[in-house]
Amino acid sequence: TLSCLQDMGELAGMFPDLVQGSSSGVSWTLKMLDLSLNWGLKMASPGSLQGLRVEILNLRGTQLGAVAVKALGLEKLDVLYAQTATAELAAETVAHFELQGLTVERSKIGYISQEALASCRSLEILGLSGTGLTELPPGFLAAMPRLRRLDLSGNRLQITTLCRNETGDASGLTTLNLSGNGLSTLPPATFSCVPRLRELLLPYNQLLSLEGHLFQDLQQLETLNLDKNPLLNLGKSWLAALPALTTLSLLDTQILRSPDPGFWGAKSLHTLSLRLPALDAPAVLSL
């Protein structure tokens, strides 16, 4: 990392036994190949890493697009981290390696086509933080039946598109990050297609009010983070719909100024994070 590599092909010269054709004739398997912060890295000579097996390839902080990885000749690749200014989802790379994980944070994707989405069935982890997304294509989650972790933070999403699925199939998603999307409201059916969700991250939004029926489909949710939201109006017993909730974070919110903070009903809650306001009168908190 933080070196002066310009071409991934240089690795074959430095470590000739990494690739096929070595004296043993057996290719290596790397747990991780981390080339992050090689700012000048922008080339991937075709076939230069022929036969190499890599579990995790990290290209954050390079100029090398995720699409270029396909030409290297890798025998196997499971997880890819990339960070370029290229408008791409790298769907061809996902399909070629049947990737389990793809993160293309701070890449200017902006829009995901149905054609690209159709190539992503193998993904279990997808990171799209800061990619300029404003909406998700129909059937987004249904197109990735193995998906378990999804990071959509730092975008400007119209979140009503998350569960816009004509088939009505439920997703197996367990972790969803929607922080920093400027969300001010969440319609009742927002999470209707993710009943297996265990972790929901919603900090750095503009949520003013929450009602219990919003969470009625999240019976398995264990962790809820609502830091940095105004939260001025809360429905009575708004947490009662979350029987499995164990961890709740409400740092830098206005929840304690609500007439009834409404913690009743969260019967499994054991970790609560709050910042007490600087008030003349003592705060009264019913738990």
CSV table of C-alpha atoms in Angstrom, one decimal:
chain,number,residue,atom,x,y,z
A,1,THR,CA,0.0,0.0,0.0
A,2,LEU,CA,0.9,3.7,-0.4
A,3,SER,CA,3.6,2.8,-3.0
A,4,CYS,CA,4.4,3.9,-6.6
A,5,LEU,CA,2.9,1.0,-8.6
A,6,GLN,CA,1.5,2.0,-11.9
A,7,ASP,CA,0.6,-1.4,-13.4
A,8,MET,CA,-0.6,-4.5,-11.5
A,9,GLY,CA,1.6,-6.5,-13.9
A,10,GLU,CA,4.6,-5.2,-12.0
A,11,LEU,CA,3.7,-7.7,-9.2
A,12,ALA,CA,4.5,-10.6,-11.5
A,13,GLY,CA,8.1,-9.2,-11.9
A,14,MET,CA,8.5,-8.7,-8.1
A,15,PHE,CA,7.0,-12.1,-7.1
A,16,PRO,CA,7.4,-14.4,-10.1
A,17,ASP,CA,6.2,-17.5,-8.3
A,18,LEU,CA,2.8,-15.9,-7.6
A,19,VAL,CA,1.6,-16.8,-11.1
A,20,GLN,CA,1.4,-20.0,-13.1
A,21,GLY,CA,4.7,-21.0,-14.7
A,22,SER,CA,6.6,-21.0,-11.4
A,23,SER,CA,9.0,-23.8,-10.6
A,24,SER,CA,6.4,-25.7,-8.7
A,25,GLY,CA,3.7,-25.2,-11.3
A,26,VAL,CA,1.2,-24.5,-8.6
A,27,SER,CA,-0.5,-21.2,-8.3
A,28,TRP,CA,-0.8,-19.3,-5.1
A,29,THR,CA,-3.9,-18.5,-3.1
A,30,LEU,CA,-3.8,-15.1,-1.3
A,31,LYS,CA,-6.1,-14.3,1.5
A,32,MET,CA,-5.8,-10.6,0.6
A,33,LEU,CA,-4.0,-8.6,-2.0
A,34,ASP,CA,-4.0,-5.0,-0.7
A,35,LEU,CA,-2.9,-2.4,-3.3
A,36,SER,CA,-4.8,0.5,-1.7
A,37,LEU,CA,-3.4,4.1,-1.8
A,38,ASN,CA,-1.3,3.4,-4.9
A,39,TRP,CA,-2.4,6.7,-6.4
A,40,GLY,CA,-0.6,6.1,-9.7
A,41,LEU,CA,-2.0,2.6,-10.3
A,42,LYS,CA,-4.1,2.8,-13.4
A,43,MET,CA,-3.1,-0.2,-15.6
A,44,ALA,CA,-3.8,-3.9,-15.4
A,45,SER,CA,-1.7,-5.7,-18.1
A,46,PRO,CA,-3.9,-8.5,-19.5
A,47,GLY,CA,-2.9,-12.0,-18.2
A,48,SER,CA,-0.2,-10.6,-15.9
A,49,LEU,CA,-1.5,-12.5,-12.9
A,50,GLN,CA,-2.6,-15.6,-14.7
A,51,GLY,CA,-3.8,-18.4,-12.4
A,52,LEU,CA,-3.5,-16.5,-9.2
A,53,ARG,CA,-6.3,-17.1,-6.7
A,54,VAL,CA,-7.3,-14.1,-4.5
A,55,GLU,CA,-9.9,-14.0,-1.8
A,56,ILE,CA,-10.0,-10.2,-1.2
A,57,LEU,CA,-8.6,-7.6,-3.6
A,58,ASN,CA,-8.4,-4.0,-2.3
A,59,LEU,CA,-8.0,-1.3,-4.9
A,60,ARG,CA,-9.2,1.7,-2.8
A,61,GLY,CA,-7.4,4.9,-3.6
A,62,THR,CA,-6.2,3.8,-7.0
A,63,GLN,CA,-7.2,4.9,-10.5
A,64,LEU,CA,-7.8,1.3,-11.6
A,65,GLY,CA,-11.4,0.6,-12.5
A,66,ALA,CA,-13.1,-2.6,-11.3
A,67,VAL,CA,-13.8,-3.6,-14.9
A,68,ALA,CA,-10.0,-3.9,-15.6
A,69,VAL,CA,-9.6,-6.7,-13.0
A,70,LYS,CA,-11.3,-9.1,-15.3
A,71,ALA,CA,-8.4,-9.1,-17.8
A,72,LEU,CA,-5.7,-10.0,-15.2
A,73,GLY,CA,-6.2,-13.7,-15.6
A,74,LEU,CA,-7.0,-14.4,-12.0
A,75,GLU,CA,-8.3,-17.9,-11.5
A,76,LYS,CA,-10.4,-16.9,-8.5
A,77,LEU,CA,-11.6,-13.7,-6.8
A,78,ASP,CA,-14.2,-13.5,-4.1
A,79,VAL,CA,-14.3,-9.9,-2.8
A,80,LEU,CA,-13.4,-6.7,-4.6
A,81,TYR,CA,-13.0,-3.2,-3.2
A,82,ALA,CA,-12.6,-0.4,-5.7
A,83,GLN,CA,-12.8,3.4,-5.6
A,84,THR,CA,-12.6,5.2,-8.9
A,85,ALA,CA,-14.4,8.1,-10.6
A,86,THR,CA,-15.7,5.7,-13.3
A,87,ALA,CA,-19.5,5.4,-13.8
A,88,GLU,CA,-19.7,1.6,-13.5
A,89,LEU,CA,-21.1,-1.1,-11.3
A,90,ALA,CA,-18.6,-3.6,-12.7
A,91,ALA,CA,-21.3,-6.1,-13.5
A,92,GLU,CA,-19.2,-7.9,-16.0
A,93,THR,CA,-16.5,-8.5,-13.3
A,94,VAL,CA,-19.1,-9.7,-10.8
A,95,ALA,CA,-20.5,-12.2,-13.3
A,96,HIS,CA,-17.0,-13.4,-14.5
A,97,PHE,CA,-15.7,-14.2,-11.0
A,98,GLU,CA,-19.2,-14.8,-9.4
A,99,LEU,CA,-18.1,-12.3,-6.8
A,100,GLN,CA,-19.4,-12.7,-3.2
A,101,GLY,CA,-18.6,-9.1,-2.3
A,102,LEU,CA,-18.3,-5.8,-4.2
A,103,THR,CA,-17.6,-2.3,-2.8
A,104,VAL,CA,-17.3,0.6,-5.2
A,105,GLU,CA,-17.6,3.5,-2.8
A,106,ARG,CA,-17.3,7.1,-4.0
A,107,SER,CA,-17.6,6.0,-7.6
A,108,LYS,CA,-20.0,8.1,-9.7
A,109,ILE,CA,-22.4,5.4,-10.7
A,110,GLY,CA,-25.6,7.5,-10.3
A,111,TYR,CA,-27.9,4.9,-11.9
A,112,ILE,CA,-28.0,1.0,-12.0
A,113,SER,CA,-29.4,-0.6,-15.1
A,114,GLN,CA,-31.5,-3.7,-15.2
A,115,GLU,CA,-28.8,-5.3,-17.4
A,116,ALA,CA,-26.1,-4.7,-14.8
A,117,LEU,CA,-28.3,-5.8,-12.0
A,118,ALA,CA,-29.0,-9.2,-13.7
A,119,SER,CA,-25.3,-10.0,-13.5
A,120,CYS,CA,-25.1,-9.6,-9.7
A,121,ARG,CA,-26.9,-12.7,-8.4
A,122,SER,CA,-23.8,-14.1,-6.7
A,123,LEU,CA,-23.3,-11.0,-4.4
A,124,GLU,CA,-23.6,-11.5,-0.6
A,125,ILE,CA,-22.1,-8.0,0.2
A,126,LEU,CA,-22.6,-4.8,-1.8
A,127,GLY,CA,-21.2,-1.4,-0.9
A,128,LEU,CA,-22.5,1.6,-2.8
A,129,SER,CA,-21.6,4.4,-0.4
A,130,GLY,CA,-21.4,7.8,-2.0
A,131,THR,CA,-22.1,6.7,-5.5
A,132,GLY,CA,-24.6,9.4,-6.5
A,133,LEU,CA,-27.7,7.1,-6.3
A,134,THR,CA,-31.1,8.8,-6.1
A,135,GLU,CA,-33.2,5.7,-6.8
A,136,LEU,CA,-33.0,2.0,-7.0
A,137,PRO,CA,-34.2,0.0,-10.0
A,138,PRO,CA,-37.4,-2.2,-9.6
A,139,GLY,CA,-36.6,-5.6,-8.2
A,140,PHE,CA,-33.2,-4.4,-6.8
A,141,LEU,CA,-33.1,-6.8,-3.8
A,142,ALA,CA,-34.9,-9.6,-5.6
A,143,ALA,CA,-32.2,-9.6,-8.3
A,144,MET,CA,-29.6,-10.5,-5.6
A,145,PRO,CA,-31.1,-13.5,-3.6
A,146,ARG,CA,-27.9,-14.1,-1.7
A,147,LEU,CA,-27.4,-10.5,-0.6
A,148,ARG,CA,-26.9,-10.2,3.2
A,149,ARG,CA,-25.1,-6.8,3.7
A,150,LEU,CA,-26.0,-3.6,1.8
A,151,ASP,CA,-24.4,-0.2,2.2
A,152,LEU,CA,-26.2,2.7,0.6
A,153,SER,CA,-24.9,5.4,2.8
A,154,GLY,CA,-24.0,8.9,1.6
A,155,ASN,CA,-26.4,9.0,-1.3
A,156,ARG,CA,-29.7,10.8,-1.9
A,157,LEU,CA,-32.1,7.9,-2.2
A,158,GLN,CA,-35.8,8.0,-2.6
A,159,ILE,CA,-36.1,5.1,-0.1
A,160,THR,CA,-39.6,4.1,-1.3
A,161,THR,CA,-37.8,2.3,-4.1
A,162,LEU,CA,-36.1,-0.2,-1.8
A,163,CYS,CA,-39.0,-2.6,-1.6
A,164,ARG,CA,-40.5,-1.8,-5.1
A,165,ASN,CA,-40.6,-5.5,-6.1
A,166,GLU,CA,-43.4,-6.7,-8.3
A,167,THR,CA,-43.0,-10.4,-7.2
A,168,GLY,CA,-43.3,-9.5,-3.5
A,169,ASP,CA,-40.5,-11.9,-2.6
A,170,ALA,CA,-38.8,-11.3,0.8
A,171,SER,CA,-35.1,-10.5,0.8
A,172,GLY,CA,-32.6,-12.3,3.1
A,173,LEU,CA,-30.8,-9.0,3.9
A,174,THR,CA,-29.5,-8.8,7.5
A,175,THR,CA,-27.6,-5.5,7.5
A,176,LEU,CA,-28.8,-2.2,5.8
A,177,ASN,CA,-26.9,1.1,6.0
A,178,LEU,CA,-28.9,4.1,4.9
A,179,SER,CA,-26.9,6.8,6.8
A,180,GLY,CA,-26.4,10.2,5.3
A,181,ASN,CA,-29.2,10.1,2.7
A,182,GLY,CA,-31.1,13.2,3.8
A,183,LEU,CA,-34.2,11.1,4.7
A,184,SER,CA,-36.9,13.1,6.4
A,185,THR,CA,-39.8,10.6,6.2
A,186,LEU,CA,-40.1,6.8,6.0
A,187,PRO,CA,-43.4,5.5,4.5
A,188,PRO,CA,-45.0,2.6,6.4
A,189,ALA,CA,-44.0,-0.1,3.9
A,190,THR,CA,-40.3,1.0,3.6
A,191,PHE,CA,-39.0,-2.2,5.2
A,192,SER,CA,-41.7,-4.6,4.1
A,193,CYS,CA,-39.4,-6.8,2.0
A,194,VAL,CA,-36.6,-7.2,4.5
A,195,PRO,CA,-38.1,-9.2,7.4
A,196,ARG,CA,-34.7,-10.9,8.3
A,197,LEU,CA,-33.0,-7.5,8.9
A,198,ARG,CA,-30.9,-7.6,12.1
A,199,GLU,CA,-29.0,-4.3,11.8
A,200,LEU,CA,-30.5,-1.0,10.5
A,201,LEU,CA,-28.3,2.1,10.4
A,202,LEU,CA,-30.1,5.4,9.9
A,203,PRO,CA,-27.7,8.1,11.4
A,204,TYR,CA,-27.1,11.5,9.8
A,205,ASN,CA,-30.6,11.8,8.3
A,206,GLN,CA,-33.4,14.3,8.9
A,207,LEU,CA,-36.0,12.1,10.4
A,208,LEU,CA,-38.5,14.1,12.5
A,209,SER,CA,-41.0,11.5,13.5
A,210,LEU,CA,-41.3,7.7,13.9
A,211,GLU,CA,-44.3,5.5,14.3
A,212,GLY,CA,-44.4,1.9,15.5
A,213,HIS,CA,-46.1,0.6,12.4
A,214,LEU,CA,-42.9,1.6,10.4
A,215,PHE,CA,-41.1,-1.3,12.1
A,216,GLN,CA,-43.8,-3.9,12.1
A,217,ASP,CA,-42.0,-6.1,9.5
A,218,LEU,CA,-38.7,-6.1,11.4
A,219,GLN,CA,-39.4,-8.8,14.0
A,220,GLN,CA,-35.7,-9.9,14.0
A,221,LEU,CA,-34.1,-6.5,14.2
A,222,GLU,CA,-31.5,-6.4,16.9
A,223,THR,CA,-29.6,-3.1,16.3
A,224,LEU,CA,-31.0,0.3,15.4
A,225,ASN,CA,-28.9,3.4,15.0
A,226,LEU,CA,-30.7,6.7,14.8
A,227,ASP,CA,-27.9,9.1,15.7
A,228,LYS,CA,-27.9,12.7,14.4
A,229,ASN,CA,-31.6,12.8,13.6
A,230,PRO,CA,-34.0,15.4,15.0
A,231,LEU,CA,-36.6,12.9,16.2
A,232,LEU,CA,-39.0,15.5,17.6
A,233,ASN,CA,-42.2,13.5,17.3
A,234,LEU,CA,-42.4,9.9,18.4
A,235,GLY,CA,-45.5,7.6,18.3
A,236,LYS,CA,-46.6,6.1,21.6
A,237,SER,CA,-44.6,2.9,22.3
A,238,TRP,CA,-42.9,3.3,18.9
A,239,LEU,CA,-40.4,0.5,19.8
A,240,ALA,CA,-43.1,-2.1,20.7
A,241,ALA,CA,-43.0,-3.5,17.2
A,242,LEU,CA,-39.3,-4.6,17.7
A,243,PRO,CA,-39.4,-7.5,20.1
A,244,ALA,CA,-35.8,-8.6,19.3
A,245,LEU,CA,-34.2,-5.2,19.6
A,246,THR,CA,-31.1,-5.3,21.9
A,247,THR,CA,-29.1,-2.2,20.9
A,248,LEU,CA,-30.4,1.3,20.3
A,249,SER,CA,-28.4,4.4,19.7
A,250,LEU,CA,-29.9,7.9,19.8
A,251,LEU,CA,-26.9,10.2,20.2
A,252,ASP,CA,-27.4,13.8,19.2
A,253,THR,CA,-31.1,13.7,18.8
A,254,GLN,CA,-33.9,15.7,20.4
A,255,ILE,CA,-35.7,12.6,21.7
A,256,LEU,CA,-35.5,13.6,25.4
A,257,ARG,CA,-37.4,16.8,24.7
A,258,SER,CA,-40.4,14.8,23.5
A,259,PRO,CA,-43.3,14.7,26.0
A,260,ASP,CA,-43.1,10.9,26.0
A,261,PRO,CA,-39.8,9.4,24.7
A,262,GLY,CA,-41.7,6.1,24.4
A,263,PHE,CA,-39.2,3.4,25.3
A,264,TRP,CA,-42.0,1.1,26.4
A,265,GLY,CA,-42.3,-2.2,24.6
A,266,ALA,CA,-38.6,-2.8,23.8
A,267,LYS,CA,-38.5,-5.8,26.1
A,268,SER,CA,-35.1,-7.2,24.9
A,269,LEU,CA,-33.2,-3.8,25.0
A,270,HIS,CA,-30.0,-4.0,27.0
A,271,THR,CA,-27.8,-1.3,25.4
A,272,LEU,CA,-29.1,2.3,25.0
A,273,SER,CA,-26.9,5.3,24.0
A,274,LEU,CA,-28.2,8.8,24.8
A,275,ARG,CA,-26.7,12.2,25.2
A,276,LEU,CA,-28.5,13.9,28.1
A,277,PRO,CA,-29.4,17.6,27.3
A,278,ALA,CA,-28.1,20.5,29.3
A,279,LEU,CA,-31.4,21.5,31.0
A,280,ASP,CA,-32.1,23.5,34.2
A,281,ALA,CA,-34.6,20.9,35.2
A,282,PRO,CA,-33.5,17.3,35.6
A,283,ALA,CA,-34.4,14.9,32.7
A,284,VAL,CA,-37.0,12.2,33.6
A,285,LEU,CA,-36.5,9.0,31.6
A,286,SER,CA,-38.9,6.1,31.8
A,287,LEU,CA,-37.3,2.8,30.8
